[in-house]
Tab-separated table of C-alpha atoms in Angstrom:
chain	number	residue	atom	x	y	z
A	1	MET	CA	-38.847	-82.688	-4.559
A	2	SER	CA	-34.899	-84.026	-5.048
A	3	ILE	CA	-33.425	-80.883	-3.548
A	4	PRO	CA	-31.319	-81.872	-0.382
A	5	ALA	CA	-32.066	-80.593	2.857
A	6	SER	CA	-29.813	-77.660	3.892
A	7	GLU	CA	-27.773	-77.922	6.782
A	8	PRO	CA	-28.376	-75.748	9.868
A	9	ALA	CA	-26.535	-72.888	10.275
A	10	PRO	CA	-24.089	-72.920	13.333
A	11	GLU	CA	-26.211	-70.439	15.120
A	12	ALA	CA	-29.350	-72.567	14.620
A	13	VAL	CA	-28.090	-75.324	17.003
A	14	GLN	CA	-28.791	-74.202	20.125
A	15	GLU	CA	-30.146	-75.214	23.645
A	16	ARG	CA	-33.778	-76.780	23.108
A	17	GLY	CA	-36.353	-74.157	24.186
A	18	THR	CA	-34.797	-71.342	22.263
A	19	PRO	CA	-36.251	-70.369	18.891
A	20	LEU	CA	-33.183	-70.989	17.083
A	21	ALA	CA	-33.303	-74.648	18.360
A	22	TYR	CA	-36.298	-75.296	16.072
A	23	ALA	CA	-35.127	-73.463	12.793
A	24	ARG	CA	-33.608	-74.965	9.949
A	25	PRO	CA	-32.688	-71.861	7.454
A	26	ALA	CA	-33.909	-73.231	4.081
A	27	ARG	CA	-32.203	-73.119	0.617
A	28	LEU	CA	-33.351	-70.249	-1.307
A	29	ARG	CA	-36.221	-71.342	-3.821
A	30	ARG	CA	-39.153	-69.830	-5.431
A	31	PRO	CA	-42.628	-70.089	-3.876
A	32	THR	CA	-44.391	-73.190	-4.798
A	33	ARG	CA	-47.452	-72.842	-7.270
A	34	ALA	CA	-49.950	-73.739	-4.406
A	35	ALA	CA	-48.186	-70.670	-2.378
A	36	LEU	CA	-48.701	-68.271	-5.196
A	37	THR	CA	-52.003	-69.289	-6.497
A	38	GLY	CA	-53.627	-70.503	-3.242
A	39	SER	CA	-54.397	-73.616	-4.852
A	40	SER	CA	-54.322	-77.262	-3.238
A	41	PRO	CA	-50.708	-78.310	-2.570
A	42	PHE	CA	-51.907	-81.875	-2.958
A	43	ASP	CA	-50.917	-83.010	-6.358
A	44	PRO	CA	-53.033	-86.158	-7.387
A	45	ALA	CA	-50.709	-86.813	-10.138
A	46	GLU	CA	-48.039	-87.771	-7.608
A	47	THR	CA	-47.685	-91.661	-7.197
A	48	ALA	CA	-48.346	-93.381	-4.001
A	49	LEU	CA	-44.765	-94.508	-3.859
A	50	SER	CA	-43.442	-90.865	-4.582
A	51	ARG	CA	-45.581	-89.378	-1.682
A	52	THR	CA	-44.556	-92.080	0.651
A	53	ARG	CA	-41.039	-91.489	0.067
A	54	ARG	CA	-41.225	-87.913	0.558
A	55	ALA	CA	-43.578	-88.182	3.392
A	56	ARG	CA	-41.055	-90.520	5.214
A	57	ARG	CA	-38.067	-87.953	4.174
A	58	MET	CA	-40.120	-85.174	5.850
A	59	ALA	CA	-40.686	-87.419	8.857
A	60	ARG	CA	-37.221	-87.969	9.742
A	61	GLU	CA	-36.325	-84.446	9.323
A	62	LEU	CA	-38.967	-83.420	11.887
A	63	ALA	CA	-37.479	-86.013	14.009
A	64	VAL	CA	-34.144	-83.973	13.747
A	65	ILE	CA	-36.039	-80.471	14.193
A	66	HIS	CA	-38.118	-81.690	17.185
A	67	PRO	CA	-36.251	-84.323	19.283
A	68	ASP	CA	-37.922	-83.057	22.285
A	69	ALA	CA	-41.507	-83.231	21.109
A	70	HIS	CA	-44.149	-84.987	23.785
A	71	CYS	CA	-47.331	-84.930	25.065
A	72	GLU	CA	-47.910	-81.238	26.606
A	73	LEU	CA	-50.546	-82.353	29.063
A	74	ASP	CA	-49.420	-83.016	32.576
A	75	PHE	CA	-50.446	-86.399	33.659
A	76	THR	CA	-49.384	-89.444	36.089
A	77	ASN	CA	-51.926	-91.984	34.508
A	78	ALA	CA	-54.153	-93.075	31.925
A	79	PHE	CA	-57.142	-91.576	34.025
A	80	GLU	CA	-55.619	-88.163	34.316
A	81	LEU	CA	-54.631	-88.189	30.543
A	82	LEU	CA	-57.987	-89.046	29.615
A	83	VAL	CA	-59.650	-86.425	31.588
A	84	ALA	CA	-56.933	-83.736	30.493
A	85	THR	CA	-57.408	-84.482	26.930
A	86	VAL	CA	-61.190	-83.819	27.049
A	87	LEU	CA	-60.699	-80.659	28.907
A	88	SER	CA	-58.224	-79.636	26.239
A	89	ALA	CA	-60.914	-78.989	23.643
A	90	GLN	CA	-61.195	-75.193	22.655
A	91	THR	CA	-58.421	-74.033	25.104
A	92	THR	CA	-54.598	-74.603	25.671
A	93	ASP	CA	-52.544	-77.409	27.297
A	94	LYS	CA	-51.366	-74.675	29.492
A	95	MET	CA	-54.228	-73.689	31.100
A	96	VAL	CA	-55.453	-77.289	31.269
A	97	ASN	CA	-52.182	-77.927	33.128
A	98	LYS	CA	-53.248	-75.148	35.473
A	99	VAL	CA	-56.569	-76.590	36.510
A	100	THR	CA	-55.862	-80.168	36.724
A	101	PRO	CA	-53.729	-80.349	39.753
A	102	THR	CA	-56.942	-78.687	41.719
A	103	LEU	CA	-59.317	-81.433	39.953
A	104	PHE	CA	-57.218	-84.312	40.499
A	105	ALA	CA	-56.355	-83.440	44.164
A	106	LYS	CA	-60.341	-83.378	44.648
A	107	TYR	CA	-61.199	-86.262	42.265
A	108	PRO	CA	-58.246	-88.626	42.134
A	109	ASP	CA	-60.160	-91.266	39.951
A	110	ALA	CA	-63.120	-92.295	38.075
A	111	VAL	CA	-65.281	-93.220	41.301
A	112	ALA	CA	-64.510	-89.849	42.915
A	113	LEU	CA	-65.005	-88.005	39.730
A	114	ALA	CA	-68.497	-89.710	38.898
A	115	GLY	CA	-69.726	-88.548	42.290
A	116	ALA	CA	-68.637	-85.087	41.992
A	117	ASP	CA	-70.722	-82.133	42.786
A	118	ARG	CA	-71.707	-80.490	39.809
A	119	ASP	CA	-71.286	-76.972	41.152
A	120	GLU	CA	-68.027	-77.610	42.714
A	121	LEU	CA	-66.594	-79.377	39.283
A	122	GLU	CA	-67.727	-76.517	36.976
A	123	ALA	CA	-66.185	-73.958	39.397
A	124	ILE	CA	-62.638	-75.861	38.884
A	125	LEU	CA	-63.534	-76.286	35.095
A	126	LYS	CA	-64.634	-72.803	34.421
A	127	PRO	CA	-61.070	-71.185	33.214
A	128	THR	CA	-60.953	-73.965	30.573
A	129	GLY	CA	-63.944	-72.596	28.811
A	130	PHE	CA	-67.253	-74.507	27.732
A	131	PHE	CA	-67.097	-75.804	31.378
A	132	ARG	CA	-70.887	-77.169	31.746
A	133	ALA	CA	-70.169	-79.220	28.559
A	134	LYS	CA	-66.789	-80.413	29.834
A	135	ALA	CA	-68.427	-81.265	33.246
A	136	ASN	CA	-71.061	-83.387	31.559
A	137	SER	CA	-68.367	-85.172	29.655
A	138	VAL	CA	-65.987	-85.816	32.539
A	139	LEU	CA	-69.022	-86.767	34.665
A	140	GLY	CA	-70.389	-89.070	32.149
A	141	LEU	CA	-67.152	-90.921	31.210
A	142	SER	CA	-66.304	-91.388	35.020
A	143	ALA	CA	-69.730	-92.913	35.356
A	144	VAL	CA	-69.279	-95.407	32.368
A	145	LEU	CA	-65.948	-96.190	33.578
A	146	VAL	CA	-67.083	-97.194	36.878
A	147	GLU	CA	-69.959	-99.031	35.494
A	148	ARG	CA	-68.323	-100.992	32.689
A	149	PHE	CA	-64.653	-101.040	33.235
A	150	ASP	CA	-64.072	-101.146	37.149
A	151	GLY	CA	-63.299	-97.684	37.233
A	152	GLU	CA	-60.047	-98.344	34.955
A	153	VAL	CA	-59.343	-96.868	31.629
A	154	PRO	CA	-59.552	-99.445	28.831
A	155	GLY	CA	-56.770	-99.658	26.573
A	156	ARG	CA	-58.693	-100.458	23.346
A	157	MET	CA	-59.877	-97.800	20.443
A	158	ALA	CA	-63.315	-99.722	20.268
A	159	ASP	CA	-63.757	-99.125	24.418
A	160	LEU	CA	-62.633	-95.697	24.583
A	161	VAL	CA	-64.754	-94.135	21.644
A	162	THR	CA	-67.910	-95.517	23.574
A	163	LEU	CA	-66.842	-92.916	26.437
A	164	PRO	CA	-69.037	-89.716	26.656
A	165	GLY	CA	-67.016	-86.839	25.019
A	166	VAL	CA	-64.148	-89.401	23.669
A	167	GLY	CA	-63.467	-89.687	19.855
A	168	ARG	CA	-60.581	-91.123	17.971
A	169	LYS	CA	-58.318	-88.077	18.708
A	170	THR	CA	-58.590	-88.344	22.479
A	171	ALA	CA	-58.659	-92.068	22.065
A	172	ASN	CA	-55.230	-92.020	20.300
A	173	VAL	CA	-53.514	-89.682	22.819
A	174	VAL	CA	-54.455	-91.783	25.587
A	175	LEU	CA	-53.433	-94.902	23.737
A	176	GLY	CA	-50.260	-93.541	22.521
A	177	ASN	CA	-49.283	-91.945	25.674
A	178	ALA	CA	-50.633	-93.975	28.429
A	179	PHE	CA	-50.566	-97.666	26.688
A	180	GLY	CA	-47.758	-97.561	24.202
A	181	VAL	CA	-50.351	-98.270	21.540
A	182	PRO	CA	-49.336	-96.162	18.323
A	183	GLY	CA	-51.847	-93.823	17.110
A	184	LEU	CA	-52.204	-90.418	15.174
A	185	THR	CA	-53.718	-87.444	17.010
A	186	VAL	CA	-55.279	-85.446	14.124
A	187	ASP	CA	-55.780	-81.946	15.994
A	188	THR	CA	-56.028	-78.960	14.366
A	189	HIS	CA	-52.160	-78.292	13.823
A	190	PHE	CA	-51.768	-82.075	12.579
A	191	GLY	CA	-54.614	-81.652	9.857
A	192	ARG	CA	-53.292	-78.202	8.801
A	193	LEU	CA	-49.745	-79.619	8.133
A	194	VAL	CA	-50.532	-82.642	6.489
A	195	ARG	CA	-52.540	-80.721	3.958
A	196	ARG	CA	-49.778	-78.214	3.700
A	197	PHE	CA	-47.359	-81.040	3.161
A	198	GLY	CA	-49.532	-82.301	0.370
A	199	TRP	CA	-50.040	-85.690	1.968
A	200	THR	CA	-53.682	-85.556	1.688
A	201	ALA	CA	-56.469	-83.123	0.398
A	202	GLU	CA	-58.978	-84.585	3.170
A	203	GLU	CA	-60.568	-82.316	5.939
A	204	ASP	CA	-62.390	-84.892	7.813
A	205	PRO	CA	-60.044	-86.170	10.560
A	206	VAL	CA	-60.903	-89.766	10.370
A	207	LYS	CA	-60.056	-89.846	6.482
A	208	VAL	CA	-57.066	-87.594	7.377
A	209	GLU	CA	-55.660	-90.201	9.977
A	210	ALA	CA	-56.366	-93.192	7.311
A	211	GLU	CA	-54.389	-91.634	4.645
A	212	VAL	CA	-51.265	-90.441	6.795
A	213	ALA	CA	-51.357	-94.006	8.470
A	214	ARG	CA	-50.695	-95.407	4.979
A	215	LEU	CA	-47.516	-92.887	4.806
A	216	VAL	CA	-45.839	-93.210	8.125
A	217	PRO	CA	-44.825	-96.675	9.746
A	218	LYS	CA	-47.068	-97.602	12.549
A	219	LYS	CA	-44.329	-97.597	15.213
A	220	GLU	CA	-43.799	-93.972	14.684
A	221	TRP	CA	-47.214	-92.702	14.582
A	222	THR	CA	-47.354	-91.367	18.304
A	223	ASP	CA	-44.083	-89.615	18.037
A	224	PHE	CA	-44.861	-88.340	14.797
A	225	SER	CA	-47.837	-86.901	15.869
A	226	HIS	CA	-46.237	-85.033	18.686
A	227	ARG	CA	-43.570	-83.660	16.230
A	228	VAL	CA	-46.165	-82.409	13.567
A	229	ILE	CA	-48.080	-80.497	16.655
A	230	PHE	CA	-44.650	-79.172	17.643
A	231	HIS	CA	-43.749	-77.955	14.224
A	232	GLY	CA	-47.492	-76.477	14.010
A	233	ARG	CA	-47.074	-74.489	17.241
A	234	ARG	CA	-43.389	-73.466	16.689
A	235	VAL	CA	-42.688	-72.995	13.187
A	236	CYS	CA	-45.672	-73.515	10.524
A	237	HIS	CA	-47.989	-71.132	12.029
A	238	ALA	CA	-51.617	-71.023	10.894
A	239	LYS	CA	-51.480	-67.323	9.867
A	240	LYS	CA	-47.916	-66.869	8.820
A	241	ALA	CA	-45.651	-70.084	8.165
A	242	ALA	CA	-42.026	-69.439	8.888
A	243	CYS	CA	-41.083	-71.137	5.485
A	244	GLY	CA	-37.782	-69.491	5.135
A	245	ALA	CA	-36.619	-70.835	8.676
A	246	CYS	CA	-38.039	-74.657	8.001
A	247	GLY	CA	-36.131	-77.800	7.502
A	248	LEU	CA	-38.970	-79.107	5.534
A	249	ALA	CA	-38.869	-76.373	2.753
A	250	ALA	CA	-37.123	-78.695	0.391
A	251	TRP	CA	-40.157	-81.251	0.198
A	252	CYS	CA	-42.760	-78.925	0.995
A	253	PRO	CA	-45.430	-77.973	-1.740
A	254	SER	CA	-46.523	-75.187	0.372
A	255	PHE	CA	-43.400	-73.315	0.479
A	256	GLY	CA	-43.666	-69.599	0.431
A	257	ILE	CA	-47.183	-68.929	1.866
A	258	GLY	CA	-45.040	-67.402	4.552
A	259	PRO	CA	-42.006	-65.325	4.522
A	260	SER	CA	-39.093	-67.250	2.584
A	261	ASP	CA	-36.351	-64.973	3.680
A	262	PRO	CA	-34.433	-66.856	6.449
A	263	GLU	CA	-33.871	-63.812	8.623
A	264	VAL	CA	-37.476	-62.552	8.186
A	265	ALA	CA	-38.907	-66.249	8.951
A	266	LEU	CA	-36.581	-66.725	11.908
A	267	LYS	CA	-38.430	-63.932	13.782
A	268	LEU	CA	-41.564	-66.071	13.268
A	269	VAL	CA	-40.108	-69.221	14.995
A	270	ARG	CA	-41.600	-69.583	18.740
A	271	THR	CA	-40.196	-71.029	21.927
A	272	PRO	CA	-42.421	-73.399	23.637
A	273	THR	CA	-43.216	-70.778	26.094
A	274	ALA	CA	-44.580	-68.322	23.683
A	275	SER	CA	-46.294	-71.057	21.700
A	276	ASP	CA	-50.030	-71.591	22.124
A	277	THR	CA	-49.873	-73.801	24.561
A	278	GLU	CA	-49.996	-70.783	27.039
């Protein structure tokens, strides 16, 4: 894991939003054992110190690759972010962003949403999928906000997870992006990538959060989460990772699960508009 990072090719340094902006052609190397055999990239023999050093080096590289990483849900306050995050389950951020302007124009706060007509609410939420369950969640959390928190979103994890439809992932999104409280957002992309990085072998999101929290400085948790999610959407895809165009290749025990040839891999790198935020 001591191979130095390759410098980005001149053509890779382009305006943010282009595929090349997220590409860092990797130094040629053989696929790893995990990539060749399908075994777990997590090495139990790696010391805690070595894993921490490797993780922090990869985290620094992610900051270089994705300086524009941010929350891709549109919001103007904590209530809007809370509701939008609940609605984002099983759909894309882009779809939620299409629905929430209408939703918040009609129901701008917890008091208004708690008193919403269910049929009208479900009609607004229908494009996001699972709209009946989501209507239950946003009606329920709004009612609890009114009853227990004077209509305001609380700024503590212990309070947030008592709201209907709100787990640690949603709570961390709200805390990190609306309150400035560092949190790790363990969504599908995040879990997939940190397992590919060999940082953890855990599948349970709470256990993944706890293990990654020991590797990354707390003050970086929120920004780090955005960078990992950006990387999962744009470079390290679920079905075919762009390994040969990945700036993390030198430290990744999963290198080779996708094309290692830079030219081939580069074609897999996506722009934000081509990502699964659509």
